[in-house]
Amino acid sequence: MADSAIDSLVAELAAAANPVRAASSVWFFKTGKGEYGEGDQFLGVTVPAQRKIALRYRHLPEKALKKLLASKIHEQRFVALEILVAQFEAATPAQKAAIYRFYLANTARVNNWDLVDTSAPYIVGEYLLTRPRAILRKLAKSHSVWERRIAIVATFAFIRAGQTADTFAIAKMLLKDEHSLIHKAVGWALREAGKKFPGQLSEFLQANYEHLPRTTLRYAIERFKPAERERFLTGDFA
């Protein structure tokens, strides 16, 4: 039954494929040799279409989702993660724990920025809302750029709940990261934390100004007033 459902899901994705969009995605998601998405393959299916398909197959078992996550086709992995998020939202506490463990056991297949962003806050972040969060520090120290991105993006669940301490702490751990995808994610998280507590964001940026990648800073101050943005861009804190 699971295999036939997978075949049906794969067929639906193939039917929604768009070669022009696929070619654009190959460039957009940096799939060339030596790039962060090297080897990723695309069908060119829109995100709304993928999400509709995911909802139709949201009862797929773990074995089927693991098979989809192992696929070289980006959209199949995306749909698998969307299904996991839908299952997590409707799950019992025991089922949520199982989904969380399954997710962490398969982070090697959550291997592009959109895959992280569509899943980490809604599984890892939501699960850790009422639990110890040491795992995020471990992920932030990982050799995998995707696990490091999971660490900071997962904290969006905390930010929504008005909790920003972990966002600032993990952001500080990642300030010296060399990858542009981490610079962007950290800046994005800081900006969102700043919506809740603008004073804390200003203090963090001033205290860590020497180590802030320019991209991180620009993202973090996007919602500042023009004069304040200029002050941070020039480092004028007098």
Coordinates of N, CA and C in Angstrom, one line a residue:
M1 N 0.8 -1.2 0.0 CA 0.0 0.0 0.0 C 0.9 1.3 0.0
A2 N 1.9 1.3 0.9 CA 2.8 2.5 0.9 C 3.5 2.7 -0.4
D3 N 4.0 1.6 -1.0 CA 4.7 1.7 -2.3 C 3.8 2.3 -3.4
S4 N 2.5 1.8 -3.4 CA 1.6 2.3 -4.4 C 1.3 3.8 -4.2
A5 N 1.2 4.2 -2.9 CA 1.0 5.6 -2.6 C 2.2 6.5 -3.0
I6 N 3.4 6.0 -2.8 CA 4.6 6.7 -3.2 C 4.6 6.9 -4.7
D7 N 4.2 5.8 -5.4 CA 4.2 5.8 -6.9 C 3.2 6.9 -7.3
S8 N 2.1 6.9 -6.7 CA 1.0 7.9 -7.0 C 1.5 9.3 -6.8
L9 N 2.1 9.5 -5.6 CA 2.6 10.9 -5.3 C 3.7 11.3 -6.3
V10 N 4.6 10.4 -6.6 CA 5.7 10.7 -7.5 C 5.1 11.1 -8.9
A11 N 4.0 10.3 -9.3 CA 3.4 10.6 -10.6 C 2.7 12.0 -10.6
E12 N 2.1 12.4 -9.5 CA 1.5 13.7 -9.4 C 2.5 14.8 -9.5
L13 N 3.6 14.6 -8.8 CA 4.7 15.6 -9.0 C 5.2 15.7 -10.4
A14 N 5.4 14.6 -11.0 CA 5.8 14.5 -12.4 C 4.8 15.2 -13.4
A15 N 3.6 15.0 -13.1 CA 2.5 15.6 -13.9 C 2.5 17.2 -13.8
A16 N 3.0 17.6 -12.6 CA 3.0 19.1 -12.4 C 4.3 19.7 -12.7
A17 N 5.2 19.0 -13.3 CA 6.6 19.5 -13.6 C 6.5 20.6 -14.7
N18 N 7.5 21.5 -14.6 CA 7.6 22.6 -15.5 C 9.1 22.7 -15.9
P19 N 9.5 22.3 -17.1 CA 11.0 22.3 -17.4 C 11.6 23.6 -17.3
V20 N 10.9 24.7 -17.7 CA 11.4 26.0 -17.6 C 11.7 26.4 -16.1
R21 N 10.8 26.1 -15.3 CA 10.9 26.4 -13.9 C 12.1 25.5 -13.3
A22 N 12.1 24.3 -13.7 CA 13.2 23.4 -13.3 C 14.6 23.9 -13.6
A23 N 14.7 24.4 -14.8 CA 16.0 25.0 -15.2 C 16.4 26.2 -14.4
S24 N 15.4 27.0 -14.1 CA 15.6 28.2 -13.2 C 16.0 27.8 -11.8
S25 N 15.4 26.7 -11.3 CA 15.7 26.2 -9.9 C 17.1 25.7 -9.8
V26 N 17.5 25.0 -10.9 CA 18.9 24.5 -10.9 C 19.9 25.6 -10.6
W27 N 19.6 26.8 -11.2 CA 20.5 27.9 -11.0 C 20.3 28.6 -9.6
F28 N 19.0 28.8 -9.3 CA 18.6 29.5 -8.1 C 19.1 28.7 -6.8
F29 N 19.0 27.4 -6.8 CA 19.4 26.6 -5.6 C 20.9 26.2 -5.7
K30 N 21.7 26.7 -6.6 CA 23.1 26.5 -6.6 C 23.5 25.0 -6.7
T31 N 23.1 24.4 -7.8 CA 23.3 23.0 -7.9 C 24.6 22.6 -8.6
G32 N 25.4 23.6 -9.0 CA 26.6 23.3 -9.8 C 27.7 22.6 -8.9
K33 N 28.7 22.2 -9.6 CA 29.8 21.5 -8.9 C 30.5 22.4 -7.9
G34 N 30.6 22.0 -6.7 CA 31.2 22.8 -5.6 C 30.3 23.7 -4.9
E35 N 29.0 23.9 -5.4 CA 28.1 24.7 -4.8 C 27.3 24.0 -3.7
Y36 N 26.5 24.7 -2.9 CA 25.9 24.1 -1.8 C 24.8 23.1 -2.1
G37 N 24.2 23.3 -3.3 CA 23.2 22.3 -3.7 C 23.6 21.4 -4.8
E38 N 24.9 21.1 -4.8 CA 25.5 20.3 -5.9 C 24.7 19.0 -6.1
G39 N 24.3 18.7 -7.3 CA 23.7 17.5 -7.7 C 22.2 17.4 -7.5
D40 N 21.6 18.5 -6.8 CA 20.2 18.5 -6.6 C 19.4 18.5 -8.0
Q41 N 18.4 17.8 -8.1 CA 17.6 17.7 -9.3 C 16.2 18.3 -9.1
F42 N 15.6 18.9 -10.1 CA 14.4 19.6 -9.9 C 13.4 19.2 -11.0
L43 N 12.1 19.2 -10.7 CA 11.0 19.0 -11.6 C 10.4 20.3 -12.1
G44 N 10.6 21.3 -11.2 CA 10.0 22.6 -11.5 C 8.5 22.7 -11.1
V45 N 8.2 22.1 -9.9 CA 6.8 22.2 -9.4 C 6.7 23.3 -8.4
T46 N 5.7 24.1 -8.5 CA 5.6 25.3 -7.6 C 5.4 24.8 -6.2
V47 N 5.7 25.7 -5.2 CA 5.5 25.4 -3.8 C 4.1 25.2 -3.5
P48 N 3.1 26.0 -3.9 CA 1.7 25.7 -3.6 C 1.3 24.4 -4.1
A49 N 1.7 24.0 -5.3 CA 1.3 22.7 -5.8 C 1.9 21.5 -5.0
Q50 N 3.1 21.7 -4.5 CA 3.8 20.7 -3.7 C 3.0 20.5 -2.4
R51 N 2.6 21.7 -1.8 CA 1.9 21.6 -0.5 C 0.5 20.9 -0.7
K52 N -0.1 21.2 -1.8 CA -1.4 20.5 -2.0 C -1.2 19.0 -2.1
I53 N -0.2 18.6 -2.8 CA 0.1 17.2 -2.9 C 0.4 16.6 -1.6
A54 N 1.2 17.3 -0.8 CA 1.6 16.8 0.5 C 0.4 16.5 1.4
L55 N -0.6 17.4 1.4 CA -1.8 17.3 2.2 C -2.6 16.1 1.8
R56 N -2.6 15.7 0.5 CA -3.3 14.6 0.0 C -2.7 13.3 0.5
Y57 N -1.4 13.3 0.8 CA -0.6 12.1 1.2 C -0.1 12.2 2.6
R58 N -0.8 13.0 3.5 CA -0.3 13.3 4.8 C -0.3 12.1 5.7
H59 N -0.9 11.0 5.3 CA -1.0 9.8 6.2 C 0.1 8.8 5.8
L60 N 1.0 9.1 4.9 CA 2.1 8.2 4.5 C 2.9 7.8 5.8
P61 N 3.3 6.5 5.9 CA 4.0 6.1 7.0 C 5.5 6.5 6.9
E62 N 6.2 6.4 8.1 CA 7.6 6.8 8.1 C 8.5 6.1 7.1
K63 N 8.2 4.8 6.8 CA 9.0 4.1 5.8 C 8.9 4.8 4.5
A64 N 7.7 5.2 4.1 CA 7.5 5.9 2.8 C 8.2 7.2 2.8
L65 N 8.1 8.0 3.9 CA 8.7 9.3 4.0 C 10.3 9.2 3.9
K66 N 10.8 8.2 4.5 CA 12.2 8.0 4.4 C 12.7 7.7 3.0
K67 N 11.9 7.0 2.3 CA 12.2 6.7 0.8 C 12.1 8.0 0.0
L68 N 11.1 8.8 0.3 CA 11.0 10.1 -0.4 C 12.2 11.0 -0.1
L69 N 12.6 11.0 1.2 CA 13.7 11.9 1.6 C 15.0 11.4 1.0
A70 N 15.1 10.1 0.6 CA 16.3 9.6 0.0 C 16.4 10.0 -1.5
S71 N 15.4 10.6 -2.0 CA 15.3 10.9 -3.5 C 16.3 12.0 -3.8
K72 N 16.8 11.9 -5.0 CA 17.7 13.0 -5.5 C 16.8 14.2 -6.0
I73 N 15.5 14.0 -6.2 CA 14.6 15.0 -6.7 C 14.2 15.9 -5.5
H74 N 14.5 17.2 -5.6 CA 14.2 18.1 -4.6 C 12.8 18.1 -4.1
E75 N 11.9 18.2 -5.1 CA 10.4 18.3 -4.7 C 9.9 17.1 -4.0
Q76 N 10.5 15.9 -4.2 CA 10.1 14.7 -3.4 C 10.5 14.9 -2.0
R77 N 11.7 15.4 -1.7 CA 12.1 15.7 -0.4 C 11.3 16.8 0.3
F78 N 11.0 17.8 -0.5 CA 10.2 18.9 0.0 C 8.8 18.4 0.5
V79 N 8.2 17.6 -0.4 CA 6.8 17.1 0.0 C 6.9 16.2 1.2
A80 N 8.0 15.4 1.3 CA 8.1 14.5 2.5 C 8.2 15.3 3.7
L81 N 8.9 16.4 3.7 CA 9.0 17.3 4.9 C 7.7 18.0 5.2
E82 N 7.0 18.4 4.1 CA 5.7 19.0 4.3 C 4.7 18.0 5.0
I83 N 4.8 16.8 4.6 CA 4.0 15.7 5.2 C 4.3 15.6 6.7
L84 N 5.6 15.6 7.0 CA 6.1 15.5 8.4 C 5.5 16.6 9.2
V85 N 5.6 17.8 8.7 CA 5.1 19.0 9.4 C 3.6 18.8 9.7
A86 N 2.8 18.4 8.7 CA 1.4 18.2 8.8 C 1.1 17.1 9.9
Q87 N 1.9 16.0 9.8 CA 1.7 14.9 10.8 C 2.0 15.4 12.2
F88 N 3.1 16.2 12.3 CA 3.5 16.7 13.6 C 2.4 17.6 14.2
E89 N 1.8 18.4 13.4 CA 0.7 19.3 13.9 C -0.5 18.6 14.5
A90 N -0.7 17.4 13.9 CA -1.9 16.6 14.4 C -1.6 15.5 15.3
A91 N -0.3 15.4 15.7 CA 0.2 14.2 16.4 C -0.1 14.3 17.9
T92 N -0.1 13.1 18.6 CA -0.1 13.0 20.0 C 1.3 13.3 20.5
P93 N 1.5 13.6 21.8 CA 2.8 13.8 22.4 C 3.8 12.7 22.0
A94 N 3.4 11.5 22.1 CA 4.3 10.4 21.8 C 4.7 10.4 20.3
Q95 N 3.7 10.7 19.4 CA 4.0 10.7 18.0 C 4.9 11.9 17.6
K96 N 4.7 13.0 18.3 CA 5.5 14.2 18.1 C 7.0 13.9 18.4
A97 N 7.2 13.2 19.5 CA 8.6 12.8 19.9 C 9.2 11.9 18.8
A98 N 8.4 11.0 18.3 CA 8.9 10.1 17.2 C 9.2 10.8 15.9
I99 N 8.4 11.8 15.6 CA 8.6 12.6 14.4 C 9.9 13.4 14.6
Y100 N 10.0 14.0 15.7 CA 11.2 14.8 16.1 C 12.5 14.0 15.9
R101 N 12.5 12.8 16.5 CA 13.6 11.9 16.4 C 13.9 11.5 15.0
F102 N 12.9 11.2 14.2 CA 13.0 10.8 12.8 C 13.7 12.0 12.0
Y103 N 13.2 13.2 12.3 CA 13.7 14.4 11.6 C 15.2 14.5 11.9
L104 N 15.6 14.4 13.1 CA 17.0 14.6 13.5 C 17.9 13.5 12.9
A105 N 17.3 12.3 12.8 CA 18.1 11.2 12.2 C 18.2 11.3 10.7
N106 N 17.5 12.3 10.1 CA 17.6 12.4 8.6 C 17.9 13.8 8.2
T107 N 18.7 14.5 9.0 CA 19.0 15.9 8.6 C 19.9 16.0 7.4
A108 N 20.6 14.9 7.1 CA 21.4 14.8 5.9 C 20.6 15.0 4.6
R109 N 19.3 14.7 4.7 CA 18.4 14.8 3.5 C 17.6 16.1 3.6
V110 N 17.8 16.9 4.6 CA 17.2 18.2 4.7 C 18.2 19.2 4.2
N111 N 18.5 19.1 3.0 CA 19.8 19.6 2.5 C 19.7 20.7 1.4
N112 N 18.8 21.6 1.7 CA 18.8 22.9 1.0 C 18.1 23.9 1.9
W113 N 18.3 25.2 1.6 CA 17.8 26.2 2.6 C 16.3 26.1 2.7
D114 N 15.6 25.9 1.6 CA 14.1 25.9 1.7 C 13.6 24.7 2.4
L115 N 14.3 23.6 2.3 CA 13.9 22.4 3.0 C 14.0 22.6 4.5
V116 N 15.1 23.3 4.9 CA 15.3 23.6 6.4 C 14.2 24.6 6.8
D117 N 14.0 25.6 6.0 CA 13.1 26.7 6.5 C 11.6 26.3 6.6
T118 N 11.3 25.3 5.7 CA 9.9 24.9 5.7 C 9.6 23.8 6.8
S119 N 10.6 23.4 7.5 CA 10.4 22.3 8.4 C 11.0 22.5 9.8
A120 N 12.2 23.1 9.9 CA 12.9 23.1 11.2 C 12.0 23.9 12.3
P121 N 11.4 25.0 12.0 CA 10.7 25.7 13.1 C 9.5 24.9 13.5
Y122 N 8.9 24.2 12.6 CA 7.6 23.5 12.8 C 7.7 22.1 13.4
I123 N 8.9 21.6 13.4 CA 9.1 20.3 14.0 C 10.1 20.5 15.2
V124 N 11.3 20.8 14.9 CA 12.4 20.9 15.9 C 12.0 22.1 16.9
G125 N 11.7 23.2 16.4 CA 11.4 24.4 17.2 C 10.2 24.1 18.1
E126 N 9.1 23.7 17.5 CA 7.8 23.4 18.2 C 8.0 22.3 19.3
Y127 N 8.8 21.3 18.9 CA 9.0 20.2 19.9 C 9.8 20.7 21.1
L128 N 10.7 21.6 20.9 CA 11.6 22.1 22.0 C 11.0 23.2 22.8
L129 N 9.9 23.7 22.4 CA 9.3 24.9 23.1 C 9.2 24.6 24.6
T130 N 8.9 23.4 25.0 CA 8.7 23.1 26.4 C 9.8 22.1 26.9
R131 N 10.9 22.1 26.2 CA 11.9 21.1 26.6 C 13.3 21.7 26.5
P132 N 14.3 21.0 27.1 CA 15.7 21.5 27.1 C 16.1 21.6 25.6
R133 N 17.0 22.6 25.4 CA 17.4 22.9 24.0 C 18.9 22.8 23.7
A134 N 19.5 21.9 24.5 CA 21.0 21.7 24.2 C 21.3 21.2 22.8
I135 N 20.3 20.5 22.2 CA 20.5 19.9 20.9 C 20.8 21.0 19.9
L136 N 20.3 22.2 20.1 CA 20.5 23.3 19.2 C 21.9 23.8 19.2
R137 N 22.5 23.8 20.4 CA 23.9 24.1 20.5 C 24.8 23.1 19.8
K138 N 24.4 21.9 19.9 CA 25.2 20.8 19.2 C 25.1 21.0 17.7
L139 N 23.9 21.2 17.2 CA 23.7 21.4 15.8 C 24.4 22.7 15.3
A140 N 24.5 23.7 16.1 CA 25.2 24.9 15.7 C 26.7 24.7 15.6
K141 N 27.2 23.7 16.2 CA 28.6 23.4 16.0 C 28.9 22.3 15.0
S142 N 27.9 21.9 14.3 CA 28.0 20.8 13.3 C 28.9 21.2 12.1
H143 N 29.5 20.2 11.4 CA 30.2 20.5 10.2 C 29.2 20.7 9.0
S144 N 28.0 20.3 9.2 CA 26.9 20.4 8.2 C 26.3 21.8 8.2
V145 N 26.4 22.5 7.1 CA 25.8 23.8 7.0 C 24.3 23.7 7.3
W146 N 23.7 22.6 6.9 CA 22.2 22.4 7.0 C 21.8 22.3 8.5
E147 N 22.6 21.5 9.2 CA 22.4 21.4 10.7 C 22.6 22.7 11.4
R148 N 23.6 23.5 11.0 CA 23.8 24.8 11.6 C 22.6 25.7 11.2
R149 N 22.1 25.6 10.0 CA 20.9 26.4 9.7 C 19.7 26.0 10.5
I150 N 19.5 24.7 10.6 CA 18.4 24.2 11.4 C 18.5 24.8 12.8
A151 N 19.7 24.8 13.4 CA 19.8 25.3 14.8 C 19.3 26.7 14.9
I152 N 19.6 27.6 14.0 CA 19.1 29.0 14.2 C 17.6 29.2 13.7
V153 N 17.3 28.5 12.6 CA 15.9 28.6 12.0 C 14.9 28.0 13.0
A154 N 15.3 27.0 13.7 CA 14.3 26.3 14.6 C 13.9 27.3 15.7
T155 N 14.7 28.3 16.0 CA 14.3 29.2 17.1 C 13.2 30.2 16.7
F156 N 12.8 30.2 15.4 CA 11.6 31.0 15.0 C 10.4 30.6 15.8
A157 N 10.3 29.3 16.2 CA 9.2 28.9 17.0 C 9.2 29.6 18.4
F158 N 10.4 29.7 18.9 CA 10.5 30.4 20.2 C 10.2 31.9 20.1
I159 N 10.7 32.5 19.0 CA 10.4 33.9 18.8 C 8.9 34.2 18.7
R160 N 8.2 33.3 18.0 CA 6.7 33.5 17.9 C 6.1 33.4 19.3
A161 N 6.7 32.6 20.2 CA 6.2 32.5 21.6 C 6.8 33.6 22.5
G162 N 7.5 34.5 22.0 CA 8.0 35.6 22.8 C 9.3 35.3 23.5
Q163 N 10.0 34.2 23.1 CA 11.2 33.8 23.7 C 12.4 34.0 22.7
T164 N 13.3 34.9 23.1 CA 14.4 35.2 22.1 C 15.8 34.9 22.7
A165 N 15.9 34.4 23.9 CA 17.2 34.2 24.5 C 18.0 33.2 23.6
D166 N 17.4 32.1 23.2 CA 18.1 31.1 22.4 C 18.5 31.6 21.0
T167 N 17.6 32.5 20.5 CA 18.0 33.0 19.2 C 19.2 33.9 19.3
F168 N 19.3 34.7 20.3 CA 20.5 35.5 20.4 C 21.7 34.7 20.8
A169 N 21.6 33.7 21.6 CA 22.7 32.8 22.0 C 23.2 32.0 20.8
I170 N 22.4 31.5 20.0 CA 22.8 30.7 18.8 C 23.3 31.6 17.8
A171 N 22.7 32.7 17.6 CA 23.2 33.7 16.6 C 24.7 34.1 17.0
K172 N 25.0 34.3 18.2 CA 26.3 34.6 18.6 C 27.3 33.5 18.3
M173 N 26.9 32.2 18.5 CA 27.7 31.1 18.2 C 28.0 31.0 16.7
L174 N 27.2 31.6 15.9 CA 27.3 31.4 14.4 C 27.9 32.7 13.8
L175 N 28.2 33.7 14.5 CA 28.7 34.9 13.9 C 29.9 34.8 13.1
K176 N 30.8 33.9 13.4 CA 32.0 33.7 12.7 C 31.9 32.6 11.6
D177 N 30.7 32.1 11.4 CA 30.5 31.1 10.4 C 30.8 31.7 9.0
E178 N 31.4 30.9 8.1 CA 31.9 31.4 6.9 C 30.9 31.2 5.7
H179 N 29.8 30.6 6.0 CA 28.8 30.3 4.9 C 27.8 31.4 4.8
S180 N 27.5 31.8 3.6 CA 26.6 32.9 3.3 C 25.2 32.5 3.7
L181 N 24.8 31.3 3.6 CA 23.5 30.8 4.0 C 23.3 31.0 5.5
I182 N 24.3 30.9 6.3 CA 24.2 31.1 7.7 C 24.2 32.6 8.0
H183 N 25.0 33.4 7.3 CA 24.9 34.8 7.5 C 23.5 35.3 7.3
K184 N 22.8 34.8 6.2 CA 21.4 35.3 5.9 C 20.5 34.8 7.0
A185 N 20.6 33.5 7.4 CA 19.6 32.9 8.4 C 19.8 33.6 9.7
V186 N 21.0 33.9 10.1 CA 21.2 34.6 11.4 C 20.6 36.0 11.4
G187 N 20.9 36.7 10.3 CA 20.3 38.0 10.2 C 18.8 38.1 10.2
W188 N 18.2 37.1 9.5 CA 16.8 37.0 9.4 C 16.2 36.7 10.8
A189 N 16.9 35.8 11.5 CA 16.4 35.4 12.9 C 16.5 36.6 13.8
L190 N 17.6 37.4 13.7 CA 17.8 38.5 14.6 C 16.8 39.6 14.3
R191 N 16.5 39.8 13.0 CA 15.5 40.8 12.6 C 14.1 40.4 13.3
E192 N 13.7 39.1 13.2 CA 12.5 38.7 13.8 C 12.5 38.8 15.3
A193 N 13.6 38.5 15.9 CA 13.7 38.7 17.4 C 13.6 40.1 17.7
G194 N 14.1 41.0 16.9 CA 14.1 42.4 17.1 C 12.7 43.0 17.0
K195 N 11.8 42.3 16.3 CA 10.4 42.8 16.3 C 9.8 42.7 17.6
K196 N 10.2 41.6 18.4 CA 9.6 41.4 19.7 C 10.3 42.3 20.7
F197 N 11.6 42.4 20.6 CA 12.4 43.2 21.6 C 13.5 44.0 20.9
P198 N 13.1 45.1 20.3 CA 14.1 45.9 19.6 C 15.3 46.4 20.4
G199 N 15.1 46.7 21.7 CA 16.2 47.1 22.5 C 17.2 46.0 22.6
Q200 N 16.8 44.7 22.8 CA 17.7 43.6 22.9 C 18.5 43.4 21.6
L201 N 17.8 43.6 20.5 CA 18.5 43.5 19.2 C 19.6 44.6 19.0
S202 N 19.3 45.8 19.4 CA 20.3 46.9 19.3 C 21.5 46.6 20.2
E203 N 21.2 46.1 21.4 CA 22.3 45.8 22.3 C 23.2 44.7 21.8
F204 N 22.5 43.7 21.2 CA 23.3 42.5 20.6 C 24.2 43.0 19.5
L205 N 23.6 43.8 18.6 CA 24.4 44.3 17.4 C 25.6 45.1 17.9
Q206 N 25.4 46.0 18.8 CA 26.5 46.8 19.3 C 27.6 46.0 20.0
A207 N 27.1 45.0 20.8 CA 28.1 44.2 21.6 C 28.9 43.3 20.7
N208 N 28.3 42.9 19.5 CA 29.0 41.9 18.7 C 29.3 42.5 17.3
Y209 N 29.4 43.8 17.2 CA 29.6 44.5 16.0 C 30.8 44.1 15.2
E210 N 31.9 43.9 15.9 CA 33.2 43.5 15.3 C 33.1 42.2 14.5
H211 N 32.2 41.3 14.9 CA 32.2 40.0 14.4 C 31.0 39.8 13.4
L212 N 30.2 40.8 13.2 CA 29.0 40.7 12.4 C 29.3 40.7 10.9
P213 N 29.0 39.6 10.2 CA 29.1 39.6 8.7 C 28.2 40.7 8.2
R214 N 28.6 41.4 7.1 CA 27.8 42.5 6.6 C 26.4 42.0 6.2
T215 N 26.3 40.9 5.6 CA 25.0 40.4 5.2 C 24.1 40.2 6.4
T216 N 24.6 39.6 7.5 CA 23.9 39.4 8.7 C 23.4 40.8 9.3
L217 N 24.2 41.7 9.3 CA 23.9 43.1 9.8 C 22.8 43.7 8.9
R218 N 22.9 43.6 7.6 CA 21.9 44.2 6.7 C 20.5 43.6 6.9
Y219 N 20.5 42.3 7.0 CA 19.2 41.6 7.3 C 18.6 42.0 8.7
A220 N 19.5 42.1 9.7 CA 19.0 42.3 11.0 C 18.4 43.7 11.2
I221 N 18.9 44.7 10.4 CA 18.5 46.1 10.6 C 17.5 46.5 9.6
E222 N 16.9 45.6 8.8 CA 16.0 45.9 7.7 C 14.8 46.8 8.2
R223 N 14.3 46.5 9.4 CA 13.2 47.2 9.9 C 13.5 48.5 10.8
F224 N 14.8 48.8 10.9 CA 15.2 50.0 11.6 C 14.8 51.2 10.8
K225 N 14.6 52.3 11.4 CA 14.4 53.6 10.7 C 15.7 54.0 10.0
P226 N 15.6 54.7 8.8 CA 16.7 55.0 8.0 C 17.9 55.5 8.8
A227 N 17.7 56.5 9.6 CA 18.8 57.1 10.4 C 19.5 56.0 11.3
E228 N 18.7 55.2 11.9 CA 19.3 54.1 12.7 C 20.0 53.1 11.9
R229 N 19.5 52.7 10.7 CA 20.2 51.8 9.9 C 21.5 52.4 9.5
E230 N 21.6 53.6 9.1 CA 22.8 54.3 8.8 C 23.8 54.2 9.9
R231 N 23.3 54.5 11.1 CA 24.2 54.5 12.3 C 24.8 53.1 12.5
F232 N 24.1 52.0 12.3 CA 24.6 50.7 12.5 C 25.5 50.3 11.3
L233 N 25.2 50.7 10.1 CA 26.0 50.4 9.0 C 27.4 51.1 9.0
T234 N 27.5 52.2 9.7 CA 28.7 52.9 9.8 C 29.4 52.7 11.1
G235 N 28.7 52.0 12.0 CA 29.3 51.7 13.4 C 29.4 52.9 14.2
D236 N 28.6 53.9 14.0 CA 28.6 55.1 14.8 C 27.7 55.0 16.0
F237 N 28.2 54.6 17.2 CA 27.4 54.3 18.3 C 27.7 55.4 19.4
A238 N 28.3 56.5 19.0 CA 28.6 57.5 20.0 C 27.3 58.2 20.5

